[in-house]
């Protein structure tokens, strides 16, 4: 037989194997041989191994998208058609928690395959990490977990997370060491980086979205690390470890839940890795200083992943622009402006709540000045004193963005913490930062 086989034969083979995996797990569940969680994870592992074999089964993109579409349709039927759910759905849905993971898995596989078709290192290794490490973490955590932390509407354990990282390290390190010309030290550090990052990604994911985040993040990270000099790999490992430990150590001083703190570490590493220190300093200043303006209420850590996501997202737009048009200081000034707006807005809402009778304009001016001194000025010094015209525009953009947030939020004096507030804040921060485009 020609290998890889013709696409239709490959599709048929994968479909049969997937059906057998789901059917066998459902049968064993109905017989009482295994419980719902074990059935779910056994299917998870089998599907991952089958998908990881795609580089040896296909050499085009469309068969994988056909399989992904058929898989999503079949999984939807298993979830929402009562007769099918009672017959076969026990292998996937016989657990008492909301999850979209079974839909995310085929979508993530198709997306990754579209980017790196046929590349087993970038495609198969993240899929195997998801299939094996995630299942090991769930089983270890549910059986031996004692040290728990909050994670996006769920509780996870450090025992499970450590098991995930160790398994992910082995899944990546052994194939790189034995199946590629990558050096021993390089393959070791690549595996450590991937294991740490994907452990953080798995910890902050919610409702099964780790099945989407892990393959895509793993693919991008391996692509980034492959070919990197040993010294840079060492720096990357130290930075990722330092950000994770530092963020976790600081968590009790924040209003963020555990998953959000880990999210800050992930975003911090991405900004540092793609942009360097100037891109990391502004969000780090916001992370450390914002509780001075908005201390936890009664010790509550009430903010979820939406908060760090909306704070960082506008700067990622500027980072994307900087990657396409490098060498222009306006891009980092624009990103810094978004963080300055966020800090000013946090201070403004807290001040308005504490001083309901005071003029909003006076409170706006106070928050604006504090935010510029706390974020914009230190970053400007780090950049080596950029042109004053750029800083003046950044200051003006901060004022405009903060004012827009005040106008957009109707219950602004009640210290709103809804997701709506944070998304409007992200939009206003990005809008205000665009003023720097006027700089010569």
Tab-separated table of C-alpha atoms in Angstrom:
chain	number	residue	atom	x	y	z
A	1	UNK	CA	0.000	0.000	0.000
A	2	UNK	CA	1.158	3.534	-0.781
A	3	UNK	CA	1.873	5.393	2.474
A	4	UNK	CA	0.286	7.635	3.435
A	5	UNK	CA	-2.855	5.946	2.055
A	6	UNK	CA	-5.371	7.740	-0.161
A	7	UNK	CA	-7.290	10.382	1.841
A	8	UNK	CA	-10.636	8.524	1.795
A	9	UNK	CA	-9.020	5.357	3.116
A	10	UNK	CA	-7.323	7.382	5.856
A	11	UNK	CA	-10.636	9.024	6.778
A	12	UNK	CA	-12.376	5.631	6.914
A	13	UNK	CA	-9.598	4.111	9.041
A	14	UNK	CA	-9.625	6.974	11.542
A	15	UNK	CA	-13.429	6.948	11.718
A	16	UNK	CA	-13.491	3.215	12.504
A	17	UNK	CA	-10.837	3.563	15.201
A	18	UNK	CA	-12.600	6.515	16.802
A	19	UNK	CA	-15.938	4.686	16.792
A	20	UNK	CA	-14.342	1.611	18.341
A	21	UNK	CA	-12.731	3.732	21.082
A	22	UNK	CA	-16.025	5.396	22.039
A	23	UNK	CA	-18.035	2.185	21.703
A	24	UNK	CA	-15.661	0.100	23.817
A	25	UNK	CA	-15.554	2.670	26.600
A	26	UNK	CA	-19.367	2.951	26.554
A	27	UNK	CA	-19.719	-0.830	26.751
A	28	UNK	CA	-17.355	-1.125	29.697
A	29	UNK	CA	-19.172	1.742	31.420
A	30	UNK	CA	-22.571	0.070	30.965
A	31	UNK	CA	-21.171	-3.184	32.353
A	32	UNK	CA	-19.918	-1.318	35.409
A	33	UNK	CA	-16.299	-2.276	34.769
A	34	UNK	CA	-15.112	1.351	34.792
A	35	UNK	CA	-16.560	4.567	36.187
A	36	UNK	CA	-17.539	7.664	34.200
A	37	UNK	CA	-14.295	9.589	34.732
A	38	UNK	CA	-12.123	6.624	33.753
A	39	UNK	CA	-14.251	6.015	30.648
A	40	UNK	CA	-13.953	9.647	29.662
A	41	UNK	CA	-10.183	9.727	30.088
A	42	UNK	CA	-9.660	6.389	28.321
A	43	UNK	CA	-11.478	7.769	25.280
A	44	UNK	CA	-9.429	10.956	25.627
A	45	UNK	CA	-6.151	9.019	25.478
A	46	UNK	CA	-7.215	6.805	22.583
A	47	UNK	CA	-8.474	9.745	20.524
A	48	UNK	CA	-5.228	11.605	21.163
A	49	UNK	CA	-3.078	8.698	20.030
A	50	UNK	CA	-5.150	8.272	16.877
A	51	UNK	CA	-4.992	11.997	16.064
A	52	UNK	CA	-1.256	12.106	16.784
A	53	UNK	CA	-0.803	9.567	13.964
A	54	UNK	CA	-2.185	11.993	11.345
A	55	UNK	CA	1.275	12.911	9.941
A	56	UNK	CA	1.602	9.267	8.838
A	57	UNK	CA	-1.975	9.044	7.514
A	58	UNK	CA	-2.513	12.325	5.663
A	59	UNK	CA	-0.500	14.797	3.623
A	60	UNK	CA	-3.325	17.269	2.863
A	61	UNK	CA	-5.394	19.599	5.001
A	62	UNK	CA	-8.935	18.835	3.860
A	63	UNK	CA	-9.225	15.252	5.206
A	64	UNK	CA	-8.523	16.455	8.732
A	65	UNK	CA	-11.171	19.164	8.458
A	66	UNK	CA	-13.655	16.569	7.165
A	67	UNK	CA	-12.880	14.359	10.143
A	68	UNK	CA	-13.154	17.317	12.541
A	69	UNK	CA	-16.542	18.288	11.142
A	70	UNK	CA	-17.849	14.730	11.326
A	71	UNK	CA	-16.478	14.367	14.863
A	72	UNK	CA	-18.162	17.556	16.064
A	73	UNK	CA	-21.467	16.460	14.506
A	74	UNK	CA	-21.233	12.983	16.051
A	75	UNK	CA	-20.283	14.354	19.460
A	76	UNK	CA	-23.175	16.812	19.330
A	77	UNK	CA	-25.549	13.917	18.610
A	78	UNK	CA	-24.103	11.933	21.521
A	79	UNK	CA	-24.701	14.873	23.834
A	80	UNK	CA	-28.129	16.083	22.734
A	81	UNK	CA	-29.906	13.057	21.197
A	82	UNK	CA	-31.319	11.164	24.204
A	83	UNK	CA	-31.275	7.690	22.638
A	84	UNK	CA	-27.659	7.990	21.502
A	85	UNK	CA	-26.636	9.534	24.810
A	86	UNK	CA	-28.093	6.641	26.784
A	87	UNK	CA	-26.484	4.089	24.456
A	88	UNK	CA	-22.998	5.526	23.868
A	89	UNK	CA	-22.794	8.877	25.637
A	90	UNK	CA	-21.732	7.416	28.976
A	91	UNK	CA	-18.122	7.312	27.824
A	92	UNK	CA	-18.115	11.092	27.367
A	93	UNK	CA	-20.922	12.711	29.348
A	94	UNK	CA	-21.317	10.590	32.468
A	95	UNK	CA	-19.579	13.141	34.683
A	96	UNK	CA	-21.212	15.929	36.668
A	97	UNK	CA	-19.499	19.005	35.266
A	98	UNK	CA	-19.962	21.296	32.314
A	99	UNK	CA	-17.405	20.687	29.586
A	100	UNK	CA	-16.961	21.544	25.948
A	101	UNK	CA	-13.741	19.596	25.752
A	102	UNK	CA	-14.924	16.910	23.358
A	103	UNK	CA	-15.787	19.603	20.789
A	104	UNK	CA	-12.561	21.537	21.354
A	105	UNK	CA	-10.327	18.511	20.730
A	106	UNK	CA	-11.136	17.964	17.016
A	107	UNK	CA	-11.264	21.706	16.373
A	108	UNK	CA	-7.812	22.164	17.915
A	109	UNK	CA	-6.453	19.267	15.880
A	110	UNK	CA	-7.795	20.744	12.637
A	111	UNK	CA	-6.447	24.215	13.446
A	112	UNK	CA	-2.991	22.875	14.317
A	113	UNK	CA	-2.918	20.666	11.249
A	114	UNK	CA	-3.791	23.638	9.053
A	115	UNK	CA	-0.706	25.470	10.342
A	116	UNK	CA	1.811	22.587	10.398
A	117	UNK	CA	0.439	19.786	8.181
A	118	UNK	CA	2.533	16.648	8.325
A	119	UNK	CA	4.937	17.977	10.985
A	120	UNK	CA	4.930	15.357	13.750
A	121	UNK	CA	7.115	17.394	16.085
A	122	UNK	CA	4.889	20.472	16.097
A	123	UNK	CA	1.571	18.672	15.617
A	124	UNK	CA	1.783	15.268	17.280
A	125	UNK	CA	3.715	16.150	20.423
A	126	UNK	CA	1.192	18.761	21.725
A	127	UNK	CA	-1.662	16.364	20.887
A	128	UNK	CA	0.051	13.612	22.883
A	129	UNK	CA	0.624	16.008	25.779
A	130	UNK	CA	-3.096	16.760	25.801
A	131	UNK	CA	-4.057	13.105	25.486
A	132	UNK	CA	-1.684	11.592	28.031
A	133	UNK	CA	-0.619	14.331	30.449
A	134	UNK	CA	-4.130	15.716	30.880
A	135	UNK	CA	-5.522	12.263	31.646
A	136	UNK	CA	-2.703	11.495	34.099
A	137	UNK	CA	-3.254	14.835	35.842
A	138	UNK	CA	-6.978	14.177	36.207
A	139	UNK	CA	-6.501	10.682	37.608
A	140	UNK	CA	-3.668	11.673	39.973
A	141	UNK	CA	-5.473	14.799	41.108
A	142	UNK	CA	-8.777	13.024	41.810
A	143	UNK	CA	-7.055	10.179	43.659
A	144	UNK	CA	-4.188	11.817	45.541
A	145	UNK	CA	-4.950	15.542	45.368
A	146	UNK	CA	-4.641	17.291	48.730
A	147	UNK	CA	-3.203	20.723	47.898
A	148	UNK	CA	-5.975	22.450	45.985
A	149	UNK	CA	-6.217	25.782	44.238
A	150	UNK	CA	-9.081	27.573	42.531
A	151	UNK	CA	-9.114	27.491	38.760
A	152	UNK	CA	-11.862	29.062	36.634
A	153	UNK	CA	-15.004	27.726	38.329
A	154	UNK	CA	-13.269	24.518	39.400
A	155	UNK	CA	-10.802	23.197	41.938
A	156	UNK	CA	-7.581	21.607	40.823
A	157	UNK	CA	-4.712	20.159	42.798
A	158	UNK	CA	-0.989	20.764	42.720
A	159	UNK	CA	-0.473	17.014	42.727
A	160	UNK	CA	-2.386	16.799	39.451
A	161	UNK	CA	-0.583	19.795	37.970
A	162	UNK	CA	2.849	18.405	38.866
A	163	UNK	CA	1.833	15.054	37.356
A	164	UNK	CA	0.780	16.909	34.194
A	165	UNK	CA	4.129	18.731	33.957
A	166	UNK	CA	6.188	15.581	34.545
A	167	UNK	CA	4.210	13.569	31.992
A	168	UNK	CA	4.336	16.394	29.452
A	169	UNK	CA	8.098	16.626	29.928
A	170	UNK	CA	8.531	12.917	29.133
A	171	UNK	CA	6.128	13.044	26.184
A	172	UNK	CA	8.133	15.880	24.601
A	173	UNK	CA	11.679	15.096	25.699
A	174	UNK	CA	11.921	11.431	24.686
A	175	UNK	CA	10.759	11.880	21.043
A	176	UNK	CA	12.919	14.990	20.604
A	177	UNK	CA	15.943	13.195	22.014
A	178	UNK	CA	15.510	9.966	20.056
A	179	UNK	CA	13.802	11.144	16.881
A	180	UNK	CA	15.470	14.449	15.984
A	181	UNK	CA	19.021	15.826	15.612
A	182	UNK	CA	18.332	18.310	18.432
A	183	UNK	CA	21.074	18.180	21.079
A	184	UNK	CA	20.589	16.627	24.503
A	185	UNK	CA	20.650	19.885	26.437
A	186	UNK	CA	18.432	21.635	23.896
A	187	UNK	CA	15.825	18.858	23.878
A	188	UNK	CA	15.859	18.869	27.684
A	189	UNK	CA	15.215	22.611	27.939
A	190	UNK	CA	12.586	22.586	25.182
A	191	UNK	CA	10.732	19.850	27.067
A	192	UNK	CA	11.000	21.761	30.354
A	193	UNK	CA	9.660	24.938	28.733
A	194	UNK	CA	6.773	23.122	27.072
A	195	UNK	CA	5.902	21.219	30.259
A	196	UNK	CA	5.856	24.361	32.417
A	197	UNK	CA	3.901	26.484	29.973
A	198	UNK	CA	1.289	23.852	29.169
A	199	UNK	CA	0.883	23.080	32.872
A	200	UNK	CA	-0.020	26.737	33.415
A	201	UNK	CA	-2.334	26.732	30.404
A	202	UNK	CA	-4.087	23.596	31.668
A	203	UNK	CA	-4.427	25.108	35.136
A	204	UNK	CA	-6.141	28.284	33.937
A	205	UNK	CA	-8.440	26.667	31.342
A	206	UNK	CA	-12.140	26.220	32.089
A	207	UNK	CA	-14.959	23.892	31.013
A	208	UNK	CA	-12.765	21.740	28.796
A	209	UNK	CA	-11.152	24.538	26.813
A	210	UNK	CA	-7.745	23.106	27.700
A	211	UNK	CA	-8.479	20.719	24.813
A	212	UNK	CA	-8.254	23.763	22.544
A	213	UNK	CA	-5.564	25.767	24.308
A	214	UNK	CA	-2.991	23.006	24.894
A	215	UNK	CA	-2.553	21.763	21.279
A	216	UNK	CA	-2.455	25.274	19.827
A	217	UNK	CA	-0.182	26.721	22.534
A	218	UNK	CA	2.072	23.650	22.374
A	219	UNK	CA	2.390	23.905	18.619
A	220	UNK	CA	3.294	27.603	18.770
A	221	UNK	CA	5.726	27.101	21.643
A	222	UNK	CA	7.595	24.190	20.051
A	223	UNK	CA	7.797	26.135	16.807
A	224	UNK	CA	9.218	29.097	18.724
A	225	UNK	CA	11.737	27.058	20.737
A	226	UNK	CA	12.957	24.798	17.937
A	227	UNK	CA	16.286	26.076	16.677
A	228	UNK	CA	16.730	28.514	19.558
A	229	UNK	CA	20.319	28.680	20.911
A	230	UNK	CA	21.015	26.947	24.204
A	231	UNK	CA	21.565	30.210	26.063
A	232	UNK	CA	18.194	31.602	24.980
A	233	UNK	CA	16.498	28.354	25.951
A	234	UNK	CA	18.040	28.700	29.408
A	235	UNK	CA	16.832	32.303	29.671
A	236	UNK	CA	13.373	31.219	28.597
A	237	UNK	CA	13.269	28.512	31.260
A	238	UNK	CA	14.391	30.899	33.999
A	239	UNK	CA	11.917	33.580	32.933
A	240	UNK	CA	8.957	31.207	32.772
A	241	UNK	CA	9.812	29.715	36.149
A	242	UNK	CA	10.401	33.118	37.705
A	243	UNK	CA	7.131	34.563	36.435
A	244	UNK	CA	5.143	31.564	37.645
A	245	UNK	CA	6.719	31.578	41.109
A	246	UNK	CA	6.624	35.369	41.434
A	247	UNK	CA	2.986	35.652	40.373
A	248	UNK	CA	1.951	32.867	42.718
A	249	UNK	CA	3.863	34.383	45.627
A	250	UNK	CA	2.157	37.754	45.046
A	251	UNK	CA	-1.345	36.292	44.638
A	252	UNK	CA	-2.546	36.988	48.196
A	253	UNK	CA	-1.924	40.690	47.631
A	254	UNK	CA	-4.213	40.764	44.588
A	255	UNK	CA	-7.936	40.554	43.909
A	256	UNK	CA	-7.355	37.822	41.303
A	257	UNK	CA	-8.309	34.189	41.785
A	258	UNK	CA	-5.659	31.499	41.376
A	259	UNK	CA	-6.382	30.846	37.695
A	260	UNK	CA	-6.122	34.552	36.907
A	261	UNK	CA	-2.756	34.783	38.659
A	262	UNK	CA	-1.434	31.902	36.560
A	263	UNK	CA	-2.884	33.626	33.496
A	264	UNK	CA	-0.773	36.685	34.349
A	265	UNK	CA	2.344	34.510	34.358
A	266	UNK	CA	1.466	33.089	30.926
A	267	UNK	CA	0.801	36.516	29.419
A	268	UNK	CA	3.941	37.907	31.011
A	269	UNK	CA	6.061	35.228	29.401
A	270	UNK	CA	4.441	35.746	25.997
A	271	UNK	CA	5.072	39.494	26.140
A	272	UNK	CA	8.677	39.038	27.256
A	273	UNK	CA	9.420	36.298	24.723
A	274	UNK	CA	7.972	38.146	21.745
A	275	UNK	CA	8.790	41.731	22.696
A	276	UNK	CA	11.461	41.787	25.384
A	277	UNK	CA	11.672	43.595	28.711
A	278	UNK	CA	9.984	46.858	27.602
A	279	UNK	CA	6.814	44.918	26.838
A	280	UNK	CA	6.834	43.114	30.205
A	281	UNK	CA	7.505	46.057	32.522
A	282	UNK	CA	4.178	47.977	32.080
A	283	UNK	CA	1.876	44.989	32.851
A	284	UNK	CA	4.168	43.966	35.715
A	285	UNK	CA	3.801	47.450	37.208
A	286	UNK	CA	0.013	47.240	36.906
A	287	UNK	CA	-0.001	43.766	38.462
A	288	UNK	CA	2.056	44.902	41.459
A	289	UNK	CA	0.643	48.407	41.986
A	290	UNK	CA	-3.066	48.187	41.192
A	291	UNK	CA	-4.016	46.896	44.640
A	292	UNK	CA	-2.639	50.137	46.074
A	293	UNK	CA	-5.560	51.825	44.324
A	294	UNK	CA	-7.989	48.895	44.612
A	295	UNK	CA	-7.199	46.734	47.668
A	296	UNK	CA	-9.125	43.463	48.108
A	297	UNK	CA	-12.531	44.006	49.691
A	298	UNK	CA	-12.639	41.952	52.900
A	299	UNK	CA	-9.788	39.857	51.551
A	300	UNK	CA	-11.900	38.638	48.622
A	301	UNK	CA	-10.177	37.584	45.424
A	302	UNK	CA	-13.175	38.174	43.181
A	303	UNK	CA	-11.675	38.758	39.744
A	304	UNK	CA	-11.502	35.953	37.199
A	305	UNK	CA	-9.516	35.249	34.031
A	306	UNK	CA	-11.465	37.890	32.103
A	307	UNK	CA	-9.620	40.640	33.988
A	308	UNK	CA	-6.006	39.836	32.981
A	309	UNK	CA	-7.222	38.878	29.516
A	310	UNK	CA	-8.893	42.233	28.871
A	311	UNK	CA	-5.989	44.159	30.389
A	312	UNK	CA	-3.366	42.481	28.209
A	313	UNK	CA	-5.353	42.089	24.984
A	314	UNK	CA	-5.014	45.709	23.742
A	315	UNK	CA	-1.235	45.573	24.133
A	316	UNK	CA	-1.147	42.345	22.129
A	317	UNK	CA	-2.633	44.311	19.238
A	318	UNK	CA	0.330	46.697	19.435
A	319	UNK	CA	2.733	43.767	19.738
A	320	UNK	CA	1.283	42.329	16.532
A	321	UNK	CA	1.790	45.673	14.813
A	322	UNK	CA	5.362	45.826	16.118
A	323	UNK	CA	6.081	42.367	14.716
A	324	UNK	CA	4.937	43.481	11.274
A	325	UNK	CA	6.587	46.922	11.351
A	326	UNK	CA	9.577	46.658	13.704
A	327	UNK	CA	11.816	49.444	14.904
A	328	UNK	CA	9.161	52.081	15.698
A	329	UNK	CA	9.024	53.230	19.334
A	330	UNK	CA	5.395	54.294	18.884
A	331	UNK	CA	4.233	50.701	19.191
A	332	UNK	CA	5.638	50.146	22.685
A	333	UNK	CA	4.416	53.610	23.710
A	334	UNK	CA	0.956	52.631	22.472
A	335	UNK	CA	1.049	49.395	24.461
A	336	UNK	CA	2.212	51.259	27.564
A	337	UNK	CA	-0.655	53.704	27.119
A	338	UNK	CA	-3.175	50.844	27.279
A	339	UNK	CA	-1.816	49.747	30.668
A	340	UNK	CA	-1.760	53.334	31.899
A	341	UNK	CA	-5.425	53.664	30.944
A	342	UNK	CA	-6.278	50.463	32.791
A	343	UNK	CA	-4.530	51.581	35.971
A	344	UNK	CA	-6.148	55.021	35.772
A	345	UNK	CA	-9.575	53.440	35.284
A	346	UNK	CA	-9.098	51.136	38.271
A	347	UNK	CA	-8.139	54.096	40.440
A	348	UNK	CA	-11.020	56.192	39.091
A	349	UNK	CA	-13.724	53.617	39.829
A	350	UNK	CA	-12.403	52.967	43.330
A	351	UNK	CA	-12.157	56.695	44.109
A	352	UNK	CA	-15.656	57.333	42.754
A	353	UNK	CA	-17.032	54.552	44.950
A	354	UNK	CA	-15.313	55.865	48.057
A	355	UNK	CA	-16.102	59.540	47.369
A	356	UNK	CA	-19.552	59.487	45.722
A	357	UNK	CA	-20.099	63.236	46.090
A	358	UNK	CA	-16.815	64.380	44.653
A	359	UNK	CA	-16.562	65.675	41.087
A	360	UNK	CA	-15.783	62.944	38.607
A	361	UNK	CA	-13.434	65.265	36.737
A	362	UNK	CA	-11.304	65.855	39.834
A	363	UNK	CA	-11.166	62.098	40.460
A	364	UNK	CA	-10.268	61.542	36.807
A	365	UNK	CA	-7.381	64.015	37.008
A	366	UNK	CA	-6.053	62.385	40.177
A	367	UNK	CA	-6.201	58.866	38.730
A	368	UNK	CA	-4.684	60.055	35.462
A	369	UNK	CA	-1.667	61.631	37.177
A	370	UNK	CA	-1.073	58.626	39.446
A	371	UNK	CA	-1.243	56.174	36.533
A	372	UNK	CA	1.193	58.186	34.422
A	373	UNK	CA	3.696	58.404	37.284
A	374	UNK	CA	3.312	54.681	38.053
A	375	UNK	CA	3.420	53.204	34.523
A	376	UNK	CA	4.178	55.668	31.734
A	377	UNK	CA	7.138	57.441	33.368
A	378	UNK	CA	9.072	54.277	34.443
A	379	UNK	CA	8.592	52.717	31.020
A	380	UNK	CA	9.786	55.905	29.337
A	381	UNK	CA	12.932	55.819	31.465
A	382	UNK	CA	13.472	52.168	30.528
A	383	UNK	CA	13.187	53.067	26.846
A	384	UNK	CA	15.874	55.711	27.220
A	385	UNK	CA	13.736	58.855	27.142
A	386	UNK	CA	11.670	58.573	23.916
A	387	UNK	CA	10.617	61.812	22.159
A	388	UNK	CA	8.527	64.120	24.310
A	389	UNK	CA	5.920	64.312	21.566
A	390	UNK	CA	5.306	60.587	21.951
A	391	UNK	CA	4.948	60.874	25.729
A	392	UNK	CA	2.639	63.887	25.431
A	393	UNK	CA	0.390	61.986	23.060
A	394	UNK	CA	0.467	58.956	25.368
A	395	UNK	CA	-0.590	61.177	28.269
A	396	UNK	CA	-3.410	62.612	26.185
A	397	UNK	CA	-4.457	59.148	25.063
A	398	UNK	CA	-4.540	57.990	28.671
A	399	UNK	CA	-6.851	60.848	29.595
A	400	UNK	CA	-9.136	60.186	26.622
A	401	UNK	CA	-9.274	56.428	27.260
A	402	UNK	CA	-10.049	56.849	30.950
A	403	UNK	CA	-12.785	59.382	30.178
A	404	UNK	CA	-14.307	56.999	27.627
A	405	UNK	CA	-14.496	54.248	30.243
A	406	UNK	CA	-16.248	56.597	32.666
A	407	UNK	CA	-18.810	57.496	30.007
A	408	UNK	CA	-19.368	53.893	28.882
A	409	UNK	CA	-20.126	52.371	32.312
A	410	UNK	CA	-23.498	53.512	33.740
A	411	UNK	CA	-23.045	52.167	37.301
A	412	UNK	CA	-19.580	53.638	37.592
A	413	UNK	CA	-19.875	54.808	41.222
A	414	UNK	CA	-20.872	51.327	42.418
A	415	UNK	CA	-17.438	49.818	41.742
A	416	UNK	CA	-18.594	47.515	38.900
A	417	UNK	CA	-16.751	44.201	38.499
A	418	UNK	CA	-18.834	42.684	35.700
A	419	UNK	CA	-17.245	41.302	32.547
A	420	UNK	CA	-18.997	44.053	30.634
A	421	UNK	CA	-16.984	46.687	32.513
A	422	UNK	CA	-13.675	44.996	31.725
A	423	UNK	CA	-14.402	44.539	28.020
A	424	UNK	CA	-15.430	48.181	27.719
A	425	UNK	CA	-12.263	49.081	29.570
A	426	UNK	CA	-10.189	47.120	27.035
A	427	UNK	CA	-11.912	48.860	24.137
A	428	UNK	CA	-11.394	52.288	25.681
A	429	UNK	CA	-7.740	51.541	26.449
A	430	UNK	CA	-7.073	50.510	22.864
A	431	UNK	CA	-8.981	53.529	21.520
A	432	UNK	CA	-7.055	55.939	23.722
A	433	UNK	CA	-3.715	54.418	22.771
A	434	UNK	CA	-4.279	55.009	19.069
A	435	UNK	CA	-3.500	58.684	19.703
A	436	UNK	CA	0.206	57.791	19.494
A	437	UNK	CA	-0.263	57.184	15.770
A	438	UNK	CA	-0.302	60.986	15.438
A	439	UNK	CA	3.348	61.106	16.512
A	440	UNK	CA	5.779	62.017	13.718
